[in-house]
mmCIF file of C-alpha atoms in Angstrom:
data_model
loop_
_atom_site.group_PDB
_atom_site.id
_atom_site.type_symbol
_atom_site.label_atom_id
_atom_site.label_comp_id
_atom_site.label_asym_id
_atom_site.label_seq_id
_atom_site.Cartn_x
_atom_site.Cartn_y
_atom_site.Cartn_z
ATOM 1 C CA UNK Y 20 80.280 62.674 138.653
ATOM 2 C CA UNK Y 21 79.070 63.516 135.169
ATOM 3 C CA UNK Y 22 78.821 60.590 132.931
ATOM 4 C CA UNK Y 23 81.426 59.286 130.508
ATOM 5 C CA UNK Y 24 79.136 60.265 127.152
ATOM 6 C CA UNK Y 25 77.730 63.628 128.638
ATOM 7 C CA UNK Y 26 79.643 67.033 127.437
ATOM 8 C CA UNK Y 27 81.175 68.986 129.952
ATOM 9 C CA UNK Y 28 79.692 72.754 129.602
ATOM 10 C CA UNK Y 29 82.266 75.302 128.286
ATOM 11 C CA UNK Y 30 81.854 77.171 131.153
ATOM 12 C CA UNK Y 31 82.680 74.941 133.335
ATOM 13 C CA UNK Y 32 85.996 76.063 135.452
ATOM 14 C CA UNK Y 33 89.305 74.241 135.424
ATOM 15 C CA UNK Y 34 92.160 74.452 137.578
ATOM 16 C CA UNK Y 35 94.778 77.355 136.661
ATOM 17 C CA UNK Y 36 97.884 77.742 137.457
ATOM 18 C CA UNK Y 37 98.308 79.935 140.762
ATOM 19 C CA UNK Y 38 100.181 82.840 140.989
ATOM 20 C CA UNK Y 39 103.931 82.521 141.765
ATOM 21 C CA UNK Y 40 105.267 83.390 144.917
ATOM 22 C CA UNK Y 41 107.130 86.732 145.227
ATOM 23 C CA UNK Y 42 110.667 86.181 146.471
ATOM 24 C CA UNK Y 43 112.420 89.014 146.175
ATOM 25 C CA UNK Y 44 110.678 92.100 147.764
ATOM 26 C CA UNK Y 45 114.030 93.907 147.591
ATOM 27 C CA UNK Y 46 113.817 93.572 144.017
ATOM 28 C CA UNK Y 47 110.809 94.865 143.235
ATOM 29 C CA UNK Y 48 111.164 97.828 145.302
ATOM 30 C CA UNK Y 49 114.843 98.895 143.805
ATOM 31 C CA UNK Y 50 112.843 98.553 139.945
ATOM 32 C CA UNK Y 51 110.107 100.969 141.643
ATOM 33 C CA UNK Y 52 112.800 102.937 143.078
ATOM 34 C CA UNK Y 53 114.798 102.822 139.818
ATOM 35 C CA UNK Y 54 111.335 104.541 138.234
ATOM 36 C CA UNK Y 55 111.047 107.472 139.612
ATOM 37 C CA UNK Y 56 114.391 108.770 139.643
ATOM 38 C CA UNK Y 57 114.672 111.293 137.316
ATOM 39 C CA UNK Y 58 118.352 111.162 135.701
ATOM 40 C CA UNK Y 59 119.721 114.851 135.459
ATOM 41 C CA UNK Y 60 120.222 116.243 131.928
ATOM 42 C CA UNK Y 61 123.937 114.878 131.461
ATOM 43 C CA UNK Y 62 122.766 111.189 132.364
ATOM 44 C CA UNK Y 63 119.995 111.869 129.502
ATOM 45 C CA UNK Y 64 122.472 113.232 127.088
ATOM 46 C CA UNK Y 65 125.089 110.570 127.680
ATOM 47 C CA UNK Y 66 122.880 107.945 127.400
ATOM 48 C CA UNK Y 67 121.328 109.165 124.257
ATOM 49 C CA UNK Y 68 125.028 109.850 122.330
ATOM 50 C CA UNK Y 69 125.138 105.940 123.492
ATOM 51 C CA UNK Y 70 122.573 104.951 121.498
ATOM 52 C CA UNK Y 71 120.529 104.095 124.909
ATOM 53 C CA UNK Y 72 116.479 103.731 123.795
ATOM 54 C CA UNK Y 73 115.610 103.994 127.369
ATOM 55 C CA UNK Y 74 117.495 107.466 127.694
ATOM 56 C CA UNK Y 75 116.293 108.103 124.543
ATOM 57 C CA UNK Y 76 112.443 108.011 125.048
ATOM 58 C CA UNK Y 77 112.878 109.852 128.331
ATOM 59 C CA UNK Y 78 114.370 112.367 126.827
ATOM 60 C CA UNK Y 79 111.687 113.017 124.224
ATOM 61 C CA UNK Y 80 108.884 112.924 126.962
ATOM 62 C CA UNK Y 81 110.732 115.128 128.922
ATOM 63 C CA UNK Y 82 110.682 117.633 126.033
ATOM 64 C CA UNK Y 83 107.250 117.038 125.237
ATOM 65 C CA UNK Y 84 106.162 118.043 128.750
ATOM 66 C CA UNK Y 85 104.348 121.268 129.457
ATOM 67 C CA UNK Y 86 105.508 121.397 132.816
ATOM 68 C CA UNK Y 87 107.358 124.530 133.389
ATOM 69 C CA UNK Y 88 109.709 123.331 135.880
ATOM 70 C CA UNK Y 89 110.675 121.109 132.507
ATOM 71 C CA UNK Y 90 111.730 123.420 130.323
ATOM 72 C CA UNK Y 91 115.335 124.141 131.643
ATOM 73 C CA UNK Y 92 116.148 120.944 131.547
ATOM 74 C CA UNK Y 93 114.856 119.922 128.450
ATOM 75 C CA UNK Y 94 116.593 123.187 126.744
ATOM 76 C CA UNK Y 95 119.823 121.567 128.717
ATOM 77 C CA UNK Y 96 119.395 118.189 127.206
ATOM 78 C CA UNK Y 97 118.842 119.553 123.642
ATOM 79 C CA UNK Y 98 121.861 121.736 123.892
ATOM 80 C CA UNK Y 99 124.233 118.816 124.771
ATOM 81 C CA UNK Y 100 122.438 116.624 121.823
ATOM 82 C CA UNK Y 101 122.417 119.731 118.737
ATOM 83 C CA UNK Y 102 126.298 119.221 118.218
ATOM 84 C CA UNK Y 103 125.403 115.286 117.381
ATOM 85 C CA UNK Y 104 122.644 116.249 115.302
ATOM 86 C CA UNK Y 105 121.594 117.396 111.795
ATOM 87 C CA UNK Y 106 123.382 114.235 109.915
ATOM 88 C CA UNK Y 107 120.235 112.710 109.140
ATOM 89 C CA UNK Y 108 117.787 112.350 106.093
ATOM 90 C CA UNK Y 109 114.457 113.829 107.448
ATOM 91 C CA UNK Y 110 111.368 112.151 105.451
ATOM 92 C CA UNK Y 111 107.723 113.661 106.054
ATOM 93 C CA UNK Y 112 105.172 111.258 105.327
ATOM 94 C CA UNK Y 113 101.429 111.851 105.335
ATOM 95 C CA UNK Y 114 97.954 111.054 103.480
ATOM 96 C CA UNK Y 115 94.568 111.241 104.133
ATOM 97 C CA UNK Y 116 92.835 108.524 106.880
ATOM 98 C CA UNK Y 117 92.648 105.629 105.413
ATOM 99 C CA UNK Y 118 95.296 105.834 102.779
ATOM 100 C CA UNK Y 119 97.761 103.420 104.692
ATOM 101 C CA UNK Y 120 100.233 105.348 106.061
ATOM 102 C CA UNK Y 121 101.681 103.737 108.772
ATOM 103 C CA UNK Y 122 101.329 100.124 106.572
ATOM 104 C CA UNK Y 123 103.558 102.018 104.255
ATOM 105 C CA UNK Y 124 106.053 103.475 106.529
ATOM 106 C CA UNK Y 125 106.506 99.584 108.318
ATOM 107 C CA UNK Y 126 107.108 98.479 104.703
ATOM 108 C CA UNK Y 127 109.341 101.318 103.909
ATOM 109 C CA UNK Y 128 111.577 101.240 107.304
ATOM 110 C CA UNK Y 129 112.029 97.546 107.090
ATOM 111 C CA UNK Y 130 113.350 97.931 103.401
ATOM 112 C CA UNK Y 131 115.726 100.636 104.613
ATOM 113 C CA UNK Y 132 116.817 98.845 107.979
ATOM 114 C CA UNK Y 133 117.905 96.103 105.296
ATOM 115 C CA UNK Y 134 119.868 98.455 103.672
ATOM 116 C CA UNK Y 135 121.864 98.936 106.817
ATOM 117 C CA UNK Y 136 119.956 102.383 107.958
ATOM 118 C CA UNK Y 137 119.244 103.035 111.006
ATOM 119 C CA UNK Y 138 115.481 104.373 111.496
ATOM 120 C CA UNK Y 139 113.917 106.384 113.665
ATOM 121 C CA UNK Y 140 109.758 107.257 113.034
ATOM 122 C CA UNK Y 141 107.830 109.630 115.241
ATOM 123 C CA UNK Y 142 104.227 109.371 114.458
ATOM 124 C CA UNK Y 143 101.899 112.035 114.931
ATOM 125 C CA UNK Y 144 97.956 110.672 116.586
ATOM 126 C CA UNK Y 145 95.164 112.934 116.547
ATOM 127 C CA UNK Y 146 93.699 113.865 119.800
ATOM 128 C CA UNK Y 147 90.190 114.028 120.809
ATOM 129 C CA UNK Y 148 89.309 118.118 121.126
ATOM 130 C CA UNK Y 149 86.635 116.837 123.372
ATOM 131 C CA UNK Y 150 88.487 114.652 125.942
ATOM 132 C CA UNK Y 151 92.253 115.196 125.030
ATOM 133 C CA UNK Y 152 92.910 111.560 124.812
ATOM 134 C CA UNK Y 153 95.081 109.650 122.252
ATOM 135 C CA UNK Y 154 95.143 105.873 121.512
ATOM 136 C CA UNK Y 155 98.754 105.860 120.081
ATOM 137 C CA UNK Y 156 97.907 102.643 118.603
ATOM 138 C CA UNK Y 157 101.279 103.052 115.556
ATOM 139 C CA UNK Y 158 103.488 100.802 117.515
ATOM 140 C CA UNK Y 159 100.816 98.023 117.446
ATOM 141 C CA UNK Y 160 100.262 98.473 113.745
ATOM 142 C CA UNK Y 161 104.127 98.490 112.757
ATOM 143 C CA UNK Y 162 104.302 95.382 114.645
ATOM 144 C CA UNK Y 163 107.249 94.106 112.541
ATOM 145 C CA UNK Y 164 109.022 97.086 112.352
ATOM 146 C CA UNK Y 165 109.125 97.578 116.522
ATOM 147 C CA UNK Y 166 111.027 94.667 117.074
ATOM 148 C CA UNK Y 167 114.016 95.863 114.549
ATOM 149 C CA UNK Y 168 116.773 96.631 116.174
ATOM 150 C CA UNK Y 169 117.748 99.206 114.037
ATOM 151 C CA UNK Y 170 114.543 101.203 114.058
ATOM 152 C CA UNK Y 171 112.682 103.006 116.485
ATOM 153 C CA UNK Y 172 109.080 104.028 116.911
ATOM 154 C CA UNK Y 173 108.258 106.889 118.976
ATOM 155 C CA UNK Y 174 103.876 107.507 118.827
ATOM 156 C CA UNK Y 175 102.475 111.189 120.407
ATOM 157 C CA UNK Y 176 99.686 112.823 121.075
ATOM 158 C CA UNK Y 177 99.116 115.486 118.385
ATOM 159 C CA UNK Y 178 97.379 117.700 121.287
ATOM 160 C CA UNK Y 179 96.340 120.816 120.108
ATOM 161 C CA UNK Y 180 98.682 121.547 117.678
ATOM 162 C CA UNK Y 181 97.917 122.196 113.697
ATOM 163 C CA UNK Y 182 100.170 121.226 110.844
ATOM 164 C CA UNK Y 183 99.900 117.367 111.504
ATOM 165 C CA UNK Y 184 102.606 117.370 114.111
ATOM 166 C CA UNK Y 185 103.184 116.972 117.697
ATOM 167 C CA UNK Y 186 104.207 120.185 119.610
ATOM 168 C CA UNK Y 187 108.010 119.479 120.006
ATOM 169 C CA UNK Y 188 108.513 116.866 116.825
ATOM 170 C CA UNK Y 189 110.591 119.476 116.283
ATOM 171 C CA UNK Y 190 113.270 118.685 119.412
ATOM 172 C CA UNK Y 191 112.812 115.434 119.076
ATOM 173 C CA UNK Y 192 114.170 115.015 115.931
ATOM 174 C CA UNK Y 193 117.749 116.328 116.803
ATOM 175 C CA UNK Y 194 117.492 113.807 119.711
ATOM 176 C CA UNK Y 195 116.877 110.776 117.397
ATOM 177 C CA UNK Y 196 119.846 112.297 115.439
ATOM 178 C CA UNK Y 197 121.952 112.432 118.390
ATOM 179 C CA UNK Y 198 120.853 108.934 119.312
ATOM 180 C CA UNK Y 199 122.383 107.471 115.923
ATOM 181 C CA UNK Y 200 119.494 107.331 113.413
ATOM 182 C CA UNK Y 201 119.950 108.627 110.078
ATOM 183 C CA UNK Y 202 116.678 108.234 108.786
ATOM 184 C CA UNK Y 203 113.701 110.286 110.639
ATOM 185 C CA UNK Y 204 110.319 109.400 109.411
ATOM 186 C CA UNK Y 205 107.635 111.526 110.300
ATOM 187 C CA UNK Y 206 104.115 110.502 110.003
ATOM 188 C CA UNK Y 207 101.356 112.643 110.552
ATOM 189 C CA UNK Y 208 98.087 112.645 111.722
ATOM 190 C CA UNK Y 209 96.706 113.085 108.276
ATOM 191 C CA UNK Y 210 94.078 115.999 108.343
ATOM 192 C CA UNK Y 211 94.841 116.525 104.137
ATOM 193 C CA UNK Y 212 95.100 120.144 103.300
ATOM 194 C CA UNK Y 213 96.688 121.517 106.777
ATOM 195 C CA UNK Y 214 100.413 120.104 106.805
ATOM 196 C CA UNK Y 215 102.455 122.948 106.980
ATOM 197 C CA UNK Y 216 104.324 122.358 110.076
ATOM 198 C CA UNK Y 217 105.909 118.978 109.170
ATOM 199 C CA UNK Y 218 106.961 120.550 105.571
ATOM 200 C CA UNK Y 219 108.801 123.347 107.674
ATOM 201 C CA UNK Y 220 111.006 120.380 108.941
ATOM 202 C CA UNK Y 221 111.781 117.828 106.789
ATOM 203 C CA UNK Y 222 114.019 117.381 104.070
ATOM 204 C CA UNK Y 223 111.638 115.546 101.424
ATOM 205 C CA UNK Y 224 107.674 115.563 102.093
ATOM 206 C CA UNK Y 225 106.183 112.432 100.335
ATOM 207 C CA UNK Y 226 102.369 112.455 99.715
ATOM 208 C CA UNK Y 227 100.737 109.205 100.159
ATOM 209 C CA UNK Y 228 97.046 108.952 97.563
ATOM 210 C CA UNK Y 229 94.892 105.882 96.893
ATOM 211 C CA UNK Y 230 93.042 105.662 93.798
ATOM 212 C CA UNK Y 231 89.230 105.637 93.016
ATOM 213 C CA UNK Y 232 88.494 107.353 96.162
ATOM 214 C CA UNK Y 233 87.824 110.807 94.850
ATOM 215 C CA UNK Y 234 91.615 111.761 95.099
ATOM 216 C CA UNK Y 235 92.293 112.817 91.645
ATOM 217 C CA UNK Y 236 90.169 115.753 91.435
ATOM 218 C CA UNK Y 237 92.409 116.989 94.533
ATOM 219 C CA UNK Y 238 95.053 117.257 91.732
ATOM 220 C CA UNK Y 239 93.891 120.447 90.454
ATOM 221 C CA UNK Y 240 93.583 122.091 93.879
ATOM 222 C CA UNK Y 241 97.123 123.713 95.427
ATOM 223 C CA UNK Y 242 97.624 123.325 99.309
ATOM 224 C CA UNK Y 243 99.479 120.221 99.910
ATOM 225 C CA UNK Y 244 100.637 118.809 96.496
ATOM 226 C CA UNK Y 245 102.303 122.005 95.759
ATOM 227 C CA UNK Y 246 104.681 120.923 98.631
ATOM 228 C CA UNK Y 247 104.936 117.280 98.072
ATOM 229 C CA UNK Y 248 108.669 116.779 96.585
ATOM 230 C CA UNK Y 249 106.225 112.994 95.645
ATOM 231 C CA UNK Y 250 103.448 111.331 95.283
ATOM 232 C CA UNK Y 251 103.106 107.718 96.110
ATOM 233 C CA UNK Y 252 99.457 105.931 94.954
ATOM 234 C CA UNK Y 253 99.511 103.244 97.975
ATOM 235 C CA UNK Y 254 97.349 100.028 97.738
ATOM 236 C CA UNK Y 255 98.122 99.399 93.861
ATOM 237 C CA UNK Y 256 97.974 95.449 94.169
ATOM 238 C CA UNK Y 257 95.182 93.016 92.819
ATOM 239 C CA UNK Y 258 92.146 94.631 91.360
ATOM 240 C CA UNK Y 259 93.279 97.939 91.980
ATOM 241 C CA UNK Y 260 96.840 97.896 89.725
ATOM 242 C CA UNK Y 261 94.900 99.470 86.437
ATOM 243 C CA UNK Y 262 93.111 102.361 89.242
ATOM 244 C CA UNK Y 263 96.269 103.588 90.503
ATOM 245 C CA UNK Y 264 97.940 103.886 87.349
ATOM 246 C CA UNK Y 265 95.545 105.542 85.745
ATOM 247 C CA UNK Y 266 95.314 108.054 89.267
ATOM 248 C CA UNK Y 267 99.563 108.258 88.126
ATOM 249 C CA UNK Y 268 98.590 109.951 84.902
ATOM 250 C CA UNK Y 269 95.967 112.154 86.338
ATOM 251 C CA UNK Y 270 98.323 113.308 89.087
ATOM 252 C CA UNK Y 271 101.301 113.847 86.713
ATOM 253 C CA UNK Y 272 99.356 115.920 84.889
ATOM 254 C CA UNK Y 273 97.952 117.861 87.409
ATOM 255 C CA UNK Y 274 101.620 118.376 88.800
ATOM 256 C CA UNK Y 275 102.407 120.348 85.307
ATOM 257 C CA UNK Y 276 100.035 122.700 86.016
ATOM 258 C CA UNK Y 277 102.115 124.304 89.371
ATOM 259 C CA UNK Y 278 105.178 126.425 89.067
ATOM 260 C CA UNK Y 279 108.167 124.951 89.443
ATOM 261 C CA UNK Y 280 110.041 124.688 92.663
ATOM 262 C CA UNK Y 281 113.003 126.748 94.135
ATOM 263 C CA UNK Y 282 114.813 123.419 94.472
ATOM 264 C CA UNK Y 283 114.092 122.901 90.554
ATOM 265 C CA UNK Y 284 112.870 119.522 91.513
ATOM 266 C CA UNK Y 285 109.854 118.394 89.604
ATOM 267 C CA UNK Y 286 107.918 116.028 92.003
ATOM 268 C CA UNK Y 287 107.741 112.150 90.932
ATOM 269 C CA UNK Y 288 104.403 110.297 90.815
ATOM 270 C CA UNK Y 289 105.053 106.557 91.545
ATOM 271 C CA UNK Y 290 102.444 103.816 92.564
ATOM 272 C CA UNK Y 291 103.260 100.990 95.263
ATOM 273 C CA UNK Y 292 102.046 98.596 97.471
ATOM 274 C CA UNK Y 293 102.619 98.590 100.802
ATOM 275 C CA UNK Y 294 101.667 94.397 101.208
ATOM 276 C CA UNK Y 295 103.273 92.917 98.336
ATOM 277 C CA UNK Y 296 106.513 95.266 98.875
ATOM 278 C CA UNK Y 297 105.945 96.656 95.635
ATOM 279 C CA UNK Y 298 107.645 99.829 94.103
ATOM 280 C CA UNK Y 299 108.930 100.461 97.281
ATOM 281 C CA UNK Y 300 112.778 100.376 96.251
ATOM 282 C CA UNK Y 301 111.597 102.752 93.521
ATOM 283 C CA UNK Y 302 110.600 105.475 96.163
ATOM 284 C CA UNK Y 303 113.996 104.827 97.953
ATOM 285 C CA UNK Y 304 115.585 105.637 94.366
ATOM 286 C CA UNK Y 305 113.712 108.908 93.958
ATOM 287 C CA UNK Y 306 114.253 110.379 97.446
ATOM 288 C CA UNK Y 307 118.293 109.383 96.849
ATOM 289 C CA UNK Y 308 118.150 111.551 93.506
ATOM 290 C CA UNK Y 309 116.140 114.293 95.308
ATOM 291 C CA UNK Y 310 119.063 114.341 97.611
ATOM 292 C CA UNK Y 311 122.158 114.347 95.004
ATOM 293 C CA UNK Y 312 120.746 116.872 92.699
ATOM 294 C CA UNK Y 313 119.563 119.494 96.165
ATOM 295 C CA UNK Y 314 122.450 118.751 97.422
ATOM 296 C CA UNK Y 315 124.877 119.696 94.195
ATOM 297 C CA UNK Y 316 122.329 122.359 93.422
ATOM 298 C CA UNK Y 317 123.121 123.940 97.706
ATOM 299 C CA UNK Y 318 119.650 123.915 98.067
ATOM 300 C CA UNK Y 319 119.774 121.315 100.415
ATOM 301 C CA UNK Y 320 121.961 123.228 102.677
ATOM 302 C CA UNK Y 321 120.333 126.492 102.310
ATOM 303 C CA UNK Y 322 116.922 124.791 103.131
ATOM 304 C CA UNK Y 323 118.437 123.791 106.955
ATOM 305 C CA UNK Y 324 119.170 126.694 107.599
ATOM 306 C CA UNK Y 325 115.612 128.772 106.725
ATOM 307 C CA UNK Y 326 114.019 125.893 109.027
ATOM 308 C CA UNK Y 327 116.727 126.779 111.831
ATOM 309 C CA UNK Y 328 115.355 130.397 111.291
ATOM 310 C CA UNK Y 329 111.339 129.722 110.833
ATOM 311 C CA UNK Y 330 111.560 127.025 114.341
ATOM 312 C CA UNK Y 331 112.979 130.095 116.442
ATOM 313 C CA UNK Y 332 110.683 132.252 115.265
ATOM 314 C CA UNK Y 333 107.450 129.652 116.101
ATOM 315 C CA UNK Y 334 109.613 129.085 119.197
ATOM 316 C CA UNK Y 335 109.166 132.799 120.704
ATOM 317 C CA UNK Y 336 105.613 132.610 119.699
ATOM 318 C CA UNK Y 337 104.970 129.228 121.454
ATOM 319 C CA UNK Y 338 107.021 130.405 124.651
ATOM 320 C CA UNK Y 339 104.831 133.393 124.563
ATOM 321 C CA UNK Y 340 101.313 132.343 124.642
ATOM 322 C CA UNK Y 341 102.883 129.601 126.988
ATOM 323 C CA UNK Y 342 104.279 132.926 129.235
ATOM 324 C CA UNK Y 343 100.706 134.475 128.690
ATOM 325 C CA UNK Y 344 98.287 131.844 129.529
ATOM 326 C CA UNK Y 345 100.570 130.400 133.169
ATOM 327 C CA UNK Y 346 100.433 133.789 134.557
ATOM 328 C CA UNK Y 347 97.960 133.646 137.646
ATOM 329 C CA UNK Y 348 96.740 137.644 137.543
ATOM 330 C CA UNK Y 349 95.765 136.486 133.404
ATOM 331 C CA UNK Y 350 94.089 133.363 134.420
ATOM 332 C CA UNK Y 351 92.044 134.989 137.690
ATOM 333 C CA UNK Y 352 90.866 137.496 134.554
ATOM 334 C CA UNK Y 353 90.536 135.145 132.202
ATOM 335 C CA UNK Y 354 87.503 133.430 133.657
ATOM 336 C CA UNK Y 355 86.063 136.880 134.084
ATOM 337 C CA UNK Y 356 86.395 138.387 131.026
ATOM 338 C CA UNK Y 357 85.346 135.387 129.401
ATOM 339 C CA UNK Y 358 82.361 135.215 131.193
ATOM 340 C CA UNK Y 359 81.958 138.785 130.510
ATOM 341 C CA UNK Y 360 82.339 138.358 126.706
ATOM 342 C CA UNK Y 361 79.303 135.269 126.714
ATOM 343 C CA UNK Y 362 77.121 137.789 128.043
ATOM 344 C CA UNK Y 363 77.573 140.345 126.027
ATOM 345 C CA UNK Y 364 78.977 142.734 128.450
ATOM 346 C CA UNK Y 365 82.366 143.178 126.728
ATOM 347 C CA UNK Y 366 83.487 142.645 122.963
ATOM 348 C CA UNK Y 367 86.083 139.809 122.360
ATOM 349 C CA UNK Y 368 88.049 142.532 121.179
ATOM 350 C CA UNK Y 369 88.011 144.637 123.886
ATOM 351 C CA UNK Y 370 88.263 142.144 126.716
ATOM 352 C CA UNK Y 371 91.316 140.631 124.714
ATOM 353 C CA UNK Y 372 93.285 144.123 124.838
ATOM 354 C CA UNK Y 373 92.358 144.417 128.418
ATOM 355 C CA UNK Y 374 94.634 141.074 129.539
ATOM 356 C CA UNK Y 375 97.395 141.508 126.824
ATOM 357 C CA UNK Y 376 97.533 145.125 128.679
ATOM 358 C CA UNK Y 377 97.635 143.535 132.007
ATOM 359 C CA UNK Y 378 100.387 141.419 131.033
ATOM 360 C CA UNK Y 379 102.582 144.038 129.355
ATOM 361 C CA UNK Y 380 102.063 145.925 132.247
ATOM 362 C CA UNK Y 381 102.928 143.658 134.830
ATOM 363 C CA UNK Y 382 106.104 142.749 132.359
ATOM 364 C CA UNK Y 383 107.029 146.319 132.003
ATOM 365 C CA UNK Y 384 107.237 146.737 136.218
#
């Protein structure tokens, strides 16, 4: 027995607290049971017009699934949701790495959820291109905002696809209006001048900037803040109040320099922080005005409907190459002519026509 004066090592073990019993085996194997029944397509859309989050997420990973044997189903669910749909604001929000996005969008959904809004934010992570993994880490950084009730966080895995979205943000959208929310926030991954596909779906795209990090000069360039409807400088607390306001000048008069919209809308600058809550109300205030005037002006309207038309067209295309690539004669000759093209037996160009003619032809029979 160690003596009374002598330390006890910090390694040393203690007694835990054992494991308790399992009574109810039953139990656990209804839950496990309960897991991998699929519910059909008018459980899913039920439970979504009833604001179920359970029904909800299923839904949306359903959608989001690849598997062919999906797609009916997922067409099915998104069918019975469209009628319940389009009654939403739809906010894009992005920014380069670092700029605080999804700080910002926790501060921005909590002010709105106050304001009686319900929120729904599907954030966009970037997948590795070398292992296809994603850490979907945005619930665990809007840890304040999960545990509204009157907001909802869906993360995905960007994949493959460019523009700063997921594959089918699209479809998911009209779910989370279906499901009640009429406020969708997209976030994207953030790759700066490649956002194109989330500005093909939302209603206002909101440009997030920090100052003293280079940004300014971007001003001058075209790409992105020619479609930003406004530009927020994050991070303008403390030290860094007099930086971002003078990045607010440089961007406001860079913004002069592009021609003007078809909505008429002249983009705001604005400067906020996302910690001390900040100018936050004042973004809320511009994106209401963005909505009155488009709105008066039929823009708004008129806008809907040339997304409706643009998402059917990258629709066929995705269904195509998805068509193309599951076919097994194109993937025996895939590996062939891919090998062929490596060693120089074949041009890209050539071998390419060869397997778009073997599919056409085996279409045509």
């Amino acid at each position: 027995m160690p003596s009374p004066n002598k330390q006890s090592s910090s390694l040393q073990e203690k007694a835990g607290i054992s494991s308790p019993e399992i009574t109810s085996i039953a139990a656990i194997n209804q839950i496990q049971k309960n897991r991998k029944k699929q519910p059909s397509a008018n459980e899913l859309i039920n439970g979504i017009l009833d604001e179920n989050r359970t029904a909800l997420s299923r839904a949306i990973t359903l959608v989001e699934s690849t598997n062919p044997d999906h797609a009916e189903k997922a067409n099915e669910v998104i069918k019975g949701c469209l009628p319940h749909a389009n009654k939403s604001i739809r906010i894009g929000i992005t920014g380069v790495p670092g700029v605080g996005k999804s700080t910002f969008i926790e501060a921005f959904g909590t002010f709105l959820t106050q304001l009686g809004k319900k929120v729904a934010v599907l954030a966009v992570d970037p997948s590795s291109s070398l292992s296809h993994g994603s850490i979907l880490g945005d619930k665990t950084r809007m840890e304040e905002l999960v545990k509204d009730e009157n907001a909802f966080i869906r993360p995905s895995a960007s994949g493959e696809t460019l523009g700063g979205v997921a594959r089918k943000t699209r479809e998911s959208i009209i779910l989370c209006e279906a499901a009640g929310f009429d406020t969708i926030i997209i976030e994207t991954v953030g790759v700066g001048q490649s956002e194109t596909a989330v500005h093909s779906m939302v209603d206002f795209f909101l440009l997030l900037k920090i100052s003293g990090a280079g940004d300014e000069l971007q001003g001058i360039k075209r790409g992105i803040m020619e479609m930003a409807d406004a530009i927020v400088i994050n991070k303008a607390d403390g030290d860094n109040i007099k930086k971002a306001n003078q990045a607010k000048l440089e961007f406001n008069r860079a913004l002069h320099l592009f021609p003007p919209k078809k909505s008429n809308w002249q983009p705001k600058v604005t400067t906020c922080s996302a910690i001390t809550k900040d100018g936050i109300s004042d973004i809320w205030n511009t994106i209401s005005n963005y909505f009155e005037m488009t709105n008066e002006t039929g823009f708004f309207p008129e806008k809907r409907k040339e997304q409706n038309h643009f998402w059917m067209m990258e629709t066929i295309n995705e269904q195509l190459k998805l068509n193309f690539y599951n076919q097994p004669e194109i993937i025996a000759q895939l590996e062939l002519n891919k090998k062929a093209v490596q060693n120089d037996e074949i041009s890209p160009f050539a071998a390419a026509q060869n397997l778009l003619k073997l599919y056409f032809n085996k279409g045509a029979k």
